[in-house]
mmCIF file with all atom_site columns, C-alpha atoms in Angstrom:
data_model
loop_
_atom_site.group_PDB
_atom_site.id
_atom_site.type_symbol
_atom_site.label_atom_id
_atom_site.label_alt_id
_atom_site.label_comp_id
_atom_site.label_asym_id
_atom_site.label_entity_id
_atom_site.label_seq_id
_atom_site.pdbx_PDB_ins_code
_atom_site.Cartn_x
_atom_site.Cartn_y
_atom_site.Cartn_z
_atom_site.occupancy
_atom_site.B_iso_or_equiv
_atom_site.pdbx_formal_charge
_atom_site.auth_seq_id
_atom_site.auth_comp_id
_atom_site.auth_asym_id
_atom_site.auth_atom_id
_atom_site.pdbx_PDB_model_num
ATOM 1   C CA . MET A 1 1   ? 27.583  -11.855 1.428   1.00 0.00 ? 278 MET A CA 1
ATOM 2   C CA . SER A 1 2   ? 27.446  -8.546  3.682   1.00 0.00 ? 279 SER A CA 1
ATOM 3   C CA . SER A 1 3   ? 26.563  -5.192  2.352   1.00 0.00 ? 280 SER A CA 1
ATOM 4   C CA . SER A 1 4   ? 30.128  -4.254  2.250   1.00 0.00 ? 281 SER A CA 1
ATOM 5   C CA . CYS A 1 5   ? 30.959  -7.125  0.089   1.00 0.00 ? 282 CYS A CA 1
ATOM 6   C CA . SER A 1 6   ? 28.161  -6.090  -2.173  1.00 0.00 ? 283 SER A CA 1
ATOM 7   C CA . VAL A 1 7   ? 29.603  -2.458  -2.444  1.00 0.00 ? 284 VAL A CA 1
ATOM 8   C CA . PHE A 1 8   ? 33.118  -3.677  -3.154  1.00 0.00 ? 285 PHE A CA 1
ATOM 9   C CA . ARG A 1 9   ? 31.727  -5.991  -5.885  1.00 0.00 ? 286 ARG A CA 1
ATOM 10  C CA . GLY A 1 10  ? 29.777  -3.474  -7.503  1.00 0.00 ? 287 GLY A CA 1
ATOM 11  C CA . ALA A 1 11  ? 32.917  -1.282  -7.754  1.00 0.00 ? 288 ALA A CA 1
ATOM 12  C CA . LEU A 1 12  ? 34.910  -4.223  -9.169  1.00 0.00 ? 289 LEU A CA 1
ATOM 13  C CA . GLU A 1 13  ? 32.041  -4.643  -11.974 1.00 0.00 ? 290 GLU A CA 1
ATOM 14  C CA . GLN A 1 14  ? 32.332  -1.098  -12.817 1.00 0.00 ? 291 GLN A CA 1
ATOM 15  C CA . ALA A 1 15  ? 36.063  -1.178  -12.925 1.00 0.00 ? 292 ALA A CA 1
ATOM 16  C CA . LEU A 1 16  ? 36.017  -4.162  -15.351 1.00 0.00 ? 293 LEU A CA 1
ATOM 17  C CA . ALA A 1 17  ? 33.280  -2.479  -17.492 1.00 0.00 ? 294 ALA A CA 1
ATOM 18  C CA . SER A 1 18  ? 35.195  0.635   -17.866 1.00 0.00 ? 295 SER A CA 1
ATOM 19  C CA . ARG A 1 19  ? 38.600  -1.122  -18.199 1.00 0.00 ? 296 ARG A CA 1
ATOM 20  C CA . SER A 1 20  ? 39.914  0.862   -15.256 1.00 0.00 ? 297 SER A CA 1
ATOM 21  C CA . GLU A 1 21  ? 42.913  -0.145  -13.468 1.00 0.00 ? 298 GLU A CA 1
ATOM 22  C CA . LEU A 1 22  ? 42.137  -2.957  -10.904 1.00 0.00 ? 299 LEU A CA 1
ATOM 23  C CA . SER A 1 23  ? 45.142  -2.190  -8.822  1.00 0.00 ? 300 SER A CA 1
ATOM 24  C CA . LEU A 1 24  ? 43.282  1.026   -7.493  1.00 0.00 ? 301 LEU A CA 1
ATOM 25  C CA . LEU A 1 25  ? 40.874  -1.342  -5.760  1.00 0.00 ? 302 LEU A CA 1
ATOM 26  C CA . ALA A 1 26  ? 43.732  -2.907  -3.881  1.00 0.00 ? 303 ALA A CA 1
ATOM 27  C CA . PHE A 1 27  ? 43.572  -0.008  -1.445  1.00 0.00 ? 304 PHE A CA 1
ATOM 28  C CA . HIS A 1 28  ? 39.714  -0.534  -0.761  1.00 0.00 ? 305 HIS A CA 1
ATOM 29  C CA . ALA A 1 29  ? 39.091  -0.545  3.042   1.00 0.00 ? 306 ALA A CA 1
ATOM 30  C CA . HIS A 1 30  ? 36.819  -3.327  2.706   1.00 0.00 ? 307 HIS A CA 1
ATOM 31  C CA . LEU A 1 31  ? 39.610  -5.749  1.747   1.00 0.00 ? 308 LEU A CA 1
ATOM 32  C CA . ALA A 1 32  ? 41.480  -5.581  5.081   1.00 0.00 ? 309 ALA A CA 1
ATOM 33  C CA . ASP A 1 33  ? 38.607  -7.471  6.801   1.00 0.00 ? 310 ASP A CA 1
ATOM 34  C CA . CYS A 1 34  ? 37.358  -9.773  3.828   1.00 0.00 ? 311 CYS A CA 1
ATOM 35  C CA . ALA A 1 35  ? 39.555  -12.574 2.458   1.00 0.00 ? 312 ALA A CA 1
ATOM 36  C CA . ASP A 1 36  ? 36.885  -13.766 -0.006  1.00 0.00 ? 313 ASP A CA 1
ATOM 37  C CA . CYS A 1 37  ? 36.947  -10.164 -1.869  1.00 0.00 ? 314 CYS A CA 1
ATOM 38  C CA . ARG A 1 38  ? 40.718  -10.223 -1.602  1.00 0.00 ? 315 ARG A CA 1
ATOM 39  C CA . THR A 1 39  ? 40.739  -13.704 -3.354  1.00 0.00 ? 316 THR A CA 1
ATOM 40  C CA . LEU A 1 40  ? 38.187  -12.499 -5.856  1.00 0.00 ? 317 LEU A CA 1
ATOM 41  C CA . LEU A 1 41  ? 40.244  -9.369  -6.801  1.00 0.00 ? 318 LEU A CA 1
ATOM 42  C CA . GLU A 1 42  ? 43.427  -11.237 -7.422  1.00 0.00 ? 319 GLU A CA 1
ATOM 43  C CA . GLU A 1 43  ? 41.473  -13.843 -9.637  1.00 0.00 ? 320 GLU A CA 1
ATOM 44  C CA . GLU A 1 44  ? 40.040  -11.031 -11.762 1.00 0.00 ? 321 GLU A CA 1
ATOM 45  C CA . ARG A 1 45  ? 43.418  -9.323  -12.000 1.00 0.00 ? 322 ARG A CA 1
ATOM 46  C CA . ALA A 1 46  ? 44.837  -12.585 -13.211 1.00 0.00 ? 323 ALA A CA 1
ATOM 47  C CA . LEU A 1 47  ? 42.265  -13.032 -15.863 1.00 0.00 ? 324 LEU A CA 1
ATOM 48  C CA . ASP A 1 48  ? 42.687  -9.277  -16.908 1.00 0.00 ? 325 ASP A CA 1
ATOM 49  C CA . LEU A 1 49  ? 46.323  -9.949  -17.277 1.00 0.00 ? 326 LEU A CA 1
ATOM 50  C CA . LEU A 1 50  ? 45.726  -12.956 -19.375 1.00 0.00 ? 327 LEU A CA 1
ATOM 51  C CA . LEU A 1 51  ? 43.442  -11.013 -21.640 1.00 0.00 ? 328 LEU A CA 1
ATOM 52  C CA . ALA A 1 52  ? 46.003  -8.145  -21.892 1.00 0.00 ? 329 ALA A CA 1
ATOM 53  C CA . GLN A 1 53  ? 48.843  -10.606 -22.928 1.00 0.00 ? 330 GLN A CA 1
ATOM 54  C CA . TRP A 1 54  ? 46.892  -12.607 -25.481 1.00 0.00 ? 331 TRP A CA 1
ATOM 55  C CA . PRO A 1 55  ? 47.669  -14.602 -27.432 1.00 0.00 ? 332 PRO A CA 1
ATOM 56  C CA . LYS A 1 56  ? 51.107  -15.210 -25.909 1.00 0.00 ? 333 LYS A CA 1
ATOM 57  C CA . PRO A 1 57  ? 50.506  -14.817 -22.223 1.00 0.00 ? 334 PRO A CA 1
ATOM 58  C CA . ALA A 1 58  ? 53.326  -14.959 -19.813 1.00 0.00 ? 335 ALA A CA 1
ATOM 59  C CA . PHE A 1 59  ? 52.443  -16.093 -16.271 1.00 0.00 ? 336 PHE A CA 1
ATOM 60  C CA . ASP A 1 60  ? 54.154  -17.268 -13.207 1.00 0.00 ? 337 ASP A CA 1
ATOM 61  C CA . ASP A 1 61  ? 52.994  -20.338 -11.203 1.00 0.00 ? 338 ASP A CA 1
ATOM 62  C CA . ALA A 1 62  ? 51.189  -18.182 -8.653  1.00 0.00 ? 339 ALA A CA 1
ATOM 63  C CA . ARG A 1 63  ? 49.164  -16.254 -11.498 1.00 0.00 ? 340 ARG A CA 1
ATOM 64  C CA . ILE A 1 64  ? 48.280  -19.463 -13.050 1.00 0.00 ? 341 ILE A CA 1
ATOM 65  C CA . GLY A 1 65  ? 46.783  -21.035 -10.041 1.00 0.00 ? 342 GLY A CA 1
ATOM 66  C CA . GLN A 1 66  ? 44.574  -17.975 -9.490  1.00 0.00 ? 343 GLN A CA 1
ATOM 67  C CA . LEU A 1 67  ? 43.582  -18.039 -13.072 1.00 0.00 ? 344 LEU A CA 1
ATOM 68  C CA . LEU A 1 68  ? 42.594  -21.698 -12.805 1.00 0.00 ? 345 LEU A CA 1
ATOM 69  C CA . LEU A 1 69  ? 40.495  -20.933 -9.799  1.00 0.00 ? 346 LEU A CA 1
ATOM 70  C CA . ARG A 1 70  ? 38.796  -18.308 -11.435 1.00 0.00 ? 347 ARG A CA 1
ATOM 71  C CA . LEU A 1 71  ? 37.980  -20.365 -14.520 1.00 0.00 ? 348 LEU A CA 1
ATOM 72  C CA . ALA A 1 72  ? 36.693  -23.189 -12.182 1.00 0.00 ? 349 ALA A CA 1
ATOM 73  C CA . ARG A 1 73  ? 34.637  -20.983 -10.248 1.00 0.00 ? 350 ARG A CA 1
ATOM 74  C CA . GLU A 1 74  ? 33.029  -19.678 -13.549 1.00 0.00 ? 351 GLU A CA 1
ATOM 75  C CA . ARG A 1 75  ? 32.389  -23.220 -14.783 1.00 0.00 ? 352 ARG A CA 1
ATOM 76  C CA . THR A 1 76  ? 30.742  -24.076 -11.514 1.00 0.00 ? 353 THR A CA 1
ATOM 77  C CA . GLN A 1 77  ? 28.271  -21.005 -11.842 1.00 0.00 ? 354 GLN A CA 1
ATOM 78  C CA . GLU A 1 78  ? 27.472  -22.043 -15.559 1.00 0.00 ? 355 GLU A CA 1
ATOM 79  C CA . ARG A 1 79  ? 26.619  -25.704 -14.373 1.00 0.00 ? 356 ARG A CA 1
ATOM 80  C CA . GLU A 1 80  ? 24.393  -24.311 -11.550 1.00 0.00 ? 357 GLU A CA 1
ATOM 81  C CA . HIS A 1 81  ? 22.658  -22.351 -14.130 1.00 0.00 ? 358 HIS A CA 1
ATOM 82  C CA . VAL A 1 82  ? 22.260  -25.300 -16.402 1.00 0.00 ? 359 VAL A CA 1
ATOM 83  C CA . LEU A 1 83  ? 20.800  -27.358 -13.709 1.00 0.00 ? 360 LEU A CA 1
ATOM 84  C CA . LEU A 1 84  ? 18.311  -24.778 -12.587 1.00 0.00 ? 361 LEU A CA 1
ATOM 85  C CA . ASP A 1 85  ? 17.155  -24.277 -16.344 1.00 0.00 ? 362 ASP A CA 1
ATOM 86  C CA . GLY A 1 86  ? 16.734  -27.987 -16.656 1.00 0.00 ? 363 GLY A CA 1
ATOM 87  C CA . LEU A 1 87  ? 14.635  -28.062 -13.357 1.00 0.00 ? 364 LEU A CA 1
ATOM 88  C CA . LEU A 1 88  ? 12.505  -25.310 -14.633 1.00 0.00 ? 365 LEU A CA 1
ATOM 89  C CA . ASP A 1 89  ? 11.904  -26.864 -17.967 1.00 0.00 ? 366 ASP A CA 1
ATOM 90  C CA . ARG A 1 90  ? 10.745  -30.030 -16.321 1.00 0.00 ? 367 ARG A CA 1
ATOM 91  C CA . ALA A 1 91  ? 8.523   -28.329 -13.900 1.00 0.00 ? 368 ALA A CA 1
ATOM 92  C CA . GLY A 1 92  ? 6.204   -27.028 -16.706 1.00 0.00 ? 369 GLY A CA 1
ATOM 93  C CA . ALA A 1 93  ? 3.937   -24.189 -16.974 1.00 0.00 ? 370 ALA A CA 1
ATOM 94  C CA . VAL A 1 94  ? 1.951   -23.360 -13.781 1.00 0.00 ? 371 VAL A CA 1
ATOM 95  C CA . THR A 1 95  ? -1.796  -22.978 -14.549 1.00 0.00 ? 372 THR A CA 1
ATOM 96  C CA . ALA A 1 96  ? -4.386  -21.409 -12.451 1.00 0.00 ? 373 ALA A CA 1
ATOM 97  C CA . PRO A 1 97  ? -7.271  -23.485 -10.751 1.00 0.00 ? 374 PRO A CA 1
ATOM 98  C CA . ALA A 1 98  ? -10.523 -23.478 -12.692 1.00 0.00 ? 375 ALA A CA 1
ATOM 99  C CA . GLY A 1 99  ? -12.973 -20.932 -11.546 1.00 0.00 ? 376 GLY A CA 1
ATOM 100 C CA . LEU A 1 100 ? -10.505 -18.901 -9.546  1.00 0.00 ? 377 LEU A CA 1
ATOM 101 C CA . ALA A 1 101 ? -11.383 -15.568 -11.460 1.00 0.00 ? 378 ALA A CA 1
ATOM 102 C CA . GLN A 1 102 ? -15.298 -16.082 -10.816 1.00 0.00 ? 379 GLN A CA 1
ATOM 103 C CA . ARG A 1 103 ? -14.637 -16.890 -7.047  1.00 0.00 ? 380 ARG A CA 1
ATOM 104 C CA . VAL A 1 104 ? -12.471 -13.764 -6.593  1.00 0.00 ? 381 VAL A CA 1
ATOM 105 C CA . LEU A 1 105 ? -15.114 -11.515 -8.371  1.00 0.00 ? 382 LEU A CA 1
ATOM 106 C CA . ALA A 1 106 ? -17.973 -13.012 -6.334  1.00 0.00 ? 383 ALA A CA 1
ATOM 107 C CA . GLY A 1 107 ? -16.108 -12.359 -3.211  1.00 0.00 ? 384 GLY A CA 1
ATOM 108 C CA . LEU A 1 108 ? -15.376 -8.731  -4.123  1.00 0.00 ? 385 LEU A CA 1
ATOM 109 C CA . ALA A 1 109 ? -18.935 -8.313  -4.912  1.00 0.00 ? 386 ALA A CA 1
ATOM 110 C CA . SER A 1 110 ? -20.304 -9.599  -1.640  1.00 0.00 ? 387 SER A CA 1
ATOM 111 C CA . GLU A 1 111 ? -17.711 -7.364  0.162   1.00 0.00 ? 388 GLU A CA 1
ATOM 112 C CA . ARG A 1 112 ? -18.763 -4.261  -1.828  1.00 0.00 ? 389 ARG A CA 1
ATOM 113 C CA . SER A 1 113 ? -22.559 -4.842  -1.255  1.00 0.00 ? 390 SER A CA 1
ATOM 114 C CA . ARG A 1 114 ? -22.108 -5.278  2.513   1.00 0.00 ? 391 ARG A CA 1
ATOM 115 C CA . PRO A 1 115 ? -23.114 -1.916  4.385   1.00 0.00 ? 392 PRO A CA 1
ATOM 116 C CA . SER A 1 116 ? -20.305 -0.110  6.074   1.00 0.00 ? 393 SER A CA 1
ATOM 117 C CA . PRO A 1 117 ? -20.708 1.512   9.545   1.00 0.00 ? 394 PRO A CA 1
ATOM 118 C CA . VAL A 1 118 ? -20.440 4.984   7.762   1.00 0.00 ? 395 VAL A CA 1
ATOM 119 C CA . ARG A 1 119 ? -23.647 4.143   5.733   1.00 0.00 ? 396 ARG A CA 1
ATOM 120 C CA . ARG A 1 120 ? -25.462 3.105   8.535   1.00 0.00 ? 397 ARG A CA 1
ATOM 121 C CA . VAL A 1 121 ? -24.640 6.067   10.598  1.00 0.00 ? 398 VAL A CA 1
ATOM 122 C CA . LEU A 1 122 ? -25.974 8.139   7.378   1.00 0.00 ? 399 LEU A CA 1
ATOM 123 C CA . ARG A 1 123 ? -29.286 6.213   7.453   1.00 0.00 ? 400 ARG A CA 1
ATOM 124 C CA . ALA A 1 124 ? -29.597 7.002   11.158  1.00 0.00 ? 401 ALA A CA 1
ATOM 125 C CA . TRP A 1 125 ? -29.618 10.763  10.517  1.00 0.00 ? 402 TRP A CA 1
ATOM 126 C CA . GLN A 1 126 ? -32.390 10.640  7.895   1.00 0.00 ? 403 GLN A CA 1
ATOM 127 C CA . PRO A 1 127 ? -35.317 10.362  10.218  1.00 0.00 ? 404 PRO A CA 1
ATOM 128 C CA . LEU A 1 128 ? -33.822 13.194  12.232  1.00 0.00 ? 405 LEU A CA 1
ATOM 129 C CA . ALA A 1 129 ? -33.484 15.126  9.013   1.00 0.00 ? 406 ALA A CA 1
ATOM 130 C CA . ALA A 1 130 ? -37.164 14.784  8.304   1.00 0.00 ? 407 ALA A CA 1
ATOM 131 C CA . ALA A 1 131 ? -38.169 15.656  11.683  1.00 0.00 ? 408 ALA A CA 1
ATOM 132 C CA . ALA A 1 132 ? -36.234 18.882  11.683  1.00 0.00 ? 409 ALA A CA 1
ATOM 133 C CA . ALA A 1 133 ? -37.567 19.820  8.307   1.00 0.00 ? 410 ALA A CA 1
ATOM 134 C CA . LEU A 1 134 ? -41.106 19.465  9.813   1.00 0.00 ? 411 LEU A CA 1
ATOM 135 C CA . VAL A 1 135 ? -40.403 21.372  12.752  1.00 0.00 ? 412 VAL A CA 1
ATOM 136 C CA . LEU A 1 136 ? -38.952 24.179  10.449  1.00 0.00 ? 413 LEU A CA 1
ATOM 137 C CA . SER A 1 137 ? -42.084 24.126  8.160   1.00 0.00 ? 414 SER A CA 1
ATOM 138 C CA . LEU A 1 138 ? -44.265 24.478  11.509  1.00 0.00 ? 415 LEU A CA 1
ATOM 139 C CA . LEU A 1 139 ? -42.249 27.602  12.529  1.00 0.00 ? 416 LEU A CA 1
ATOM 140 C CA . LEU A 1 140 ? -42.417 29.276  9.196   1.00 0.00 ? 417 LEU A CA 1
ATOM 141 C CA . TRP A 1 141 ? -45.970 28.433  8.403   1.00 0.00 ? 418 TRP A CA 1
ATOM 142 C CA . ARG A 1 142 ? -48.521 28.767  11.101  1.00 0.00 ? 419 ARG A CA 1
ATOM 143 C CA . PRO A 1 143 ? -52.272 27.973  10.902  1.00 0.00 ? 420 PRO A CA 1
ATOM 144 C CA . TRP A 1 144 ? -54.692 30.788  10.187  1.00 0.00 ? 421 TRP A CA 1
ATOM 145 C CA . GLY A 1 145 ? -56.242 30.322  13.540  1.00 0.00 ? 422 GLY A CA 1
ATOM 146 C CA . SER A 1 146 ? -52.994 31.743  15.386  1.00 0.00 ? 423 SER A CA 1
ATOM 147 C CA . ALA A 1 147 ? -53.134 34.986  13.292  1.00 0.00 ? 424 ALA A CA 1
ATOM 148 C CA . GLY A 1 148 ? -53.110 36.949  16.531  1.00 0.00 ? 425 GLY A CA 1
ATOM 149 C CA . LYS A 1 149 ? -49.726 35.463  17.468  1.00 0.00 ? 426 LYS A CA 1
ATOM 150 C CA . PRO A 1 150 ? -46.549 37.183  16.135  1.00 0.00 ? 427 PRO A CA 1
ATOM 151 C CA . ILE A 1 151 ? -44.768 35.200  13.437  1.00 0.00 ? 428 ILE A CA 1
ATOM 152 C CA . PRO A 1 152 ? -41.115 34.930  14.050  1.00 0.00 ? 429 PRO A CA 1
ATOM 153 C CA . GLN A 1 153 ? -38.711 36.786  11.311  1.00 0.00 ? 430 GLN A CA 1
ATOM 154 C CA . ALA A 1 154 ? -36.416 33.761  11.224  1.00 0.00 ? 431 ALA A CA 1
ATOM 155 C CA . PRO A 1 155 ? -36.106 30.285  12.682  1.00 0.00 ? 432 PRO A CA 1
ATOM 156 C CA . PRO A 1 156 ? -33.714 29.824  15.486  1.00 0.00 ? 433 PRO A CA 1
ATOM 157 C CA . SER A 1 157 ? -29.998 29.766  14.632  1.00 0.00 ? 434 SER A CA 1
ATOM 158 C CA . GLU A 1 158 ? -29.549 26.241  16.308  1.00 0.00 ? 435 GLU A CA 1
ATOM 159 C CA . LEU A 1 159 ? -32.335 24.690  13.954  1.00 0.00 ? 436 LEU A CA 1
ATOM 160 C CA . LEU A 1 160 ? -30.649 26.200  10.864  1.00 0.00 ? 437 LEU A CA 1
ATOM 161 C CA . SER A 1 161 ? -27.266 24.850  11.834  1.00 0.00 ? 438 SER A CA 1
ATOM 162 C CA . MET A 1 162 ? -28.694 21.487  12.577  1.00 0.00 ? 439 MET A CA 1
ATOM 163 C CA . LEU A 1 163 ? -30.310 21.571  9.007   1.00 0.00 ? 440 LEU A CA 1
ATOM 164 C CA . ASP A 1 164 ? -27.212 22.544  7.132   1.00 0.00 ? 441 ASP A CA 1
ATOM 165 C CA . LEU A 1 165 ? -25.438 19.622  8.948   1.00 0.00 ? 442 LEU A CA 1
ATOM 166 C CA . LEU A 1 166 ? -28.034 17.182  7.968   1.00 0.00 ? 443 LEU A CA 1
ATOM 167 C CA . GLU A 1 167 ? -28.278 18.519  4.355   1.00 0.00 ? 444 GLU A CA 1
ATOM 168 C CA . SER A 1 168 ? -24.437 18.149  3.907   1.00 0.00 ? 445 SER A CA 1
ATOM 169 C CA . LEU A 1 169 ? -24.462 14.554  5.269   1.00 0.00 ? 446 LEU A CA 1
ATOM 170 C CA . GLU A 1 170 ? -27.292 13.935  2.721   1.00 0.00 ? 447 GLU A CA 1
ATOM 171 C CA . LEU A 1 171 ? -25.330 15.332  -0.178  1.00 0.00 ? 448 LEU A CA 1
ATOM 172 C CA . LEU A 1 172 ? -22.052 13.435  0.653   1.00 0.00 ? 449 LEU A CA 1
ATOM 173 C CA . GLN A 1 173 ? -21.580 10.115  -0.864  1.00 0.00 ? 450 GLN A CA 1
ATOM 174 C CA . GLY A 1 174 ? -19.002 7.424   -0.967  1.00 0.00 ? 451 GLY A CA 1
ATOM 175 C CA . SER A 1 175 ? -15.405 8.286   -0.231  1.00 0.00 ? 452 SER A CA 1
ATOM 176 C CA . GLU A 1 176 ? -16.322 12.107  0.804   1.00 0.00 ? 453 GLU A CA 1
ATOM 177 C CA . LEU A 1 177 ? -18.623 10.811  3.414   1.00 0.00 ? 454 LEU A CA 1
ATOM 178 C CA . ASP A 1 178 ? -15.903 8.336   4.680   1.00 0.00 ? 455 ASP A CA 1
ATOM 179 C CA . LEU A 1 179 ? -13.348 11.015  4.681   1.00 0.00 ? 456 LEU A CA 1
ATOM 180 C CA . LEU A 1 180 ? -15.643 13.373  6.661   1.00 0.00 ? 457 LEU A CA 1
ATOM 181 C CA . LEU A 1 181 ? -16.465 11.022  9.366   1.00 0.00 ? 458 LEU A CA 1
ATOM 182 C CA . SER A 1 182 ? -12.782 9.723   9.701   1.00 0.00 ? 459 SER A CA 1
ATOM 183 C CA . GLU A 1 183 ? -11.948 13.148  10.798  1.00 0.00 ? 460 GLU A CA 1
ATOM 184 C CA . LEU A 1 184 ? -14.423 12.922  13.683  1.00 0.00 ? 461 LEU A CA 1
ATOM 185 C CA . PRO A 1 185 ? -13.017 12.452  17.236  1.00 0.00 ? 462 PRO A CA 1
ATOM 186 C CA . ASP A 1 186 ? -13.682 8.948   18.518  1.00 0.00 ? 463 ASP A CA 1
ATOM 187 C CA . ASP A 1 187 ? -16.287 9.849   21.039  1.00 0.00 ? 464 ASP A CA 1
ATOM 188 C CA . GLU A 1 188 ? -18.416 11.614  18.474  1.00 0.00 ? 465 GLU A CA 1
ATOM 189 C CA . LEU A 1 189 ? -18.267 8.846   15.925  1.00 0.00 ? 466 LEU A CA 1
ATOM 190 C CA . GLU A 1 190 ? -19.084 6.320   18.845  1.00 0.00 ? 467 GLU A CA 1
ATOM 191 C CA . LEU A 1 191 ? -22.204 8.698   19.702  1.00 0.00 ? 468 LEU A CA 1
ATOM 192 C CA . LEU A 1 192 ? -23.253 8.592   16.059  1.00 0.00 ? 469 LEU A CA 1
ATOM 193 C CA . GLN A 1 193 ? -23.041 4.757   15.823  1.00 0.00 ? 470 GLN A CA 1
ATOM 194 C CA . TYR A 1 194 ? -24.909 4.659   19.181  1.00 0.00 ? 471 TYR A CA 1
ATOM 195 C CA . SER A 1 195 ? -27.743 6.713   17.651  1.00 0.00 ? 472 SER A CA 1
ATOM 196 C CA . ASP A 1 196 ? -27.689 4.270   14.587  1.00 0.00 ? 473 ASP A CA 1
ATOM 197 C CA . GLY A 1 197 ? -28.170 1.419   17.046  1.00 0.00 ? 474 GLY A CA 1
ATOM 198 C CA . GLU A 1 198 ? -31.045 3.165   18.832  1.00 0.00 ? 475 GLU A CA 1
ATOM 199 C CA . SER A 1 199 ? -32.774 4.025   15.584  1.00 0.00 ? 476 SER A CA 1
ATOM 200 C CA . SER A 1 200 ? -32.556 0.358   14.321  1.00 0.00 ? 477 SER A CA 1
ATOM 201 C CA . GLY A 1 201 ? -33.863 -0.954  17.645  1.00 0.00 ? 478 GLY A CA 1
ATOM 202 C CA . ASN A 1 202 ? -36.855 1.394   17.293  1.00 0.00 ? 479 ASN A CA 1
ATOM 203 C CA . GLY A 1 203 ? -37.704 0.329   13.875  1.00 0.00 ? 480 GLY A CA 1
ATOM 204 C CA . GLY A 1 204 ? -36.577 3.821   12.417  1.00 0.00 ? 481 GLY A CA 1
ATOM 205 C CA . GLU A 1 205 ? -39.618 5.536   14.154  1.00 0.00 ? 482 GLU A CA 1
ATOM 206 C CA . ALA A 1 206 ? -39.363 8.828   16.142  1.00 0.00 ? 483 ALA A CA 1
ATOM 207 C CA . PRO A 1 207 ? -40.588 8.431   19.774  1.00 0.00 ? 484 PRO A CA 1
ATOM 208 C CA . ARG A 1 208 ? -44.192 9.668   20.214  1.00 0.00 ? 485 ARG A CA 1
ATOM 209 C CA . SER A 1 209 ? -45.089 12.376  22.628  1.00 0.00 ? 486 SER A CA 1
ATOM 210 C CA . ASN A 1 210 ? -47.782 12.042  25.281  1.00 0.00 ? 487 ASN A CA 1
ATOM 211 C CA . GLY A 1 211 ? -49.567 15.243  24.267  1.00 0.00 ? 488 GLY A CA 1
#
């Protein structure tokens, strides 16, 4: 059944429900191309005429033939429904396999506990945050032996920007961090993942200077 057939048969059902004149549907454009829908309309008009003339209907031979075809089709559909209901009754109730819920929950738990790339990137930034905090403390609090050297009024702006970024990354959790990193360009995200791999390869330790 095409979409045009569905549209026409929907209009036919509405006309039957509202007891409208079925003859108005005879001018439907779809009927010019679809013989099945023309036959269906004639059968419905014959049945509608029978109900209107009940209990003493007066039909010609053509109308009687259309009515018999309509009733035969209705009986066939009812028989198909009865057969389908019988098959469903014999099939019995469908039961889920034993332990299915536990297996699904176990799979979800293992998937949830697996570290995501975003969390690995965050762990790679933690040593850098500690190192930056140490450098800032050395800039703000110099030893007493270097009293002759001027103390800077404020740390460099680049260092403050780095600390703000690291602090914001540490404060972000879960979906907020995922959303932040999803907005990064691909090259920057690959750089963060590369830094994560380097930190994992070095055991999480910062490289020592020769001095």
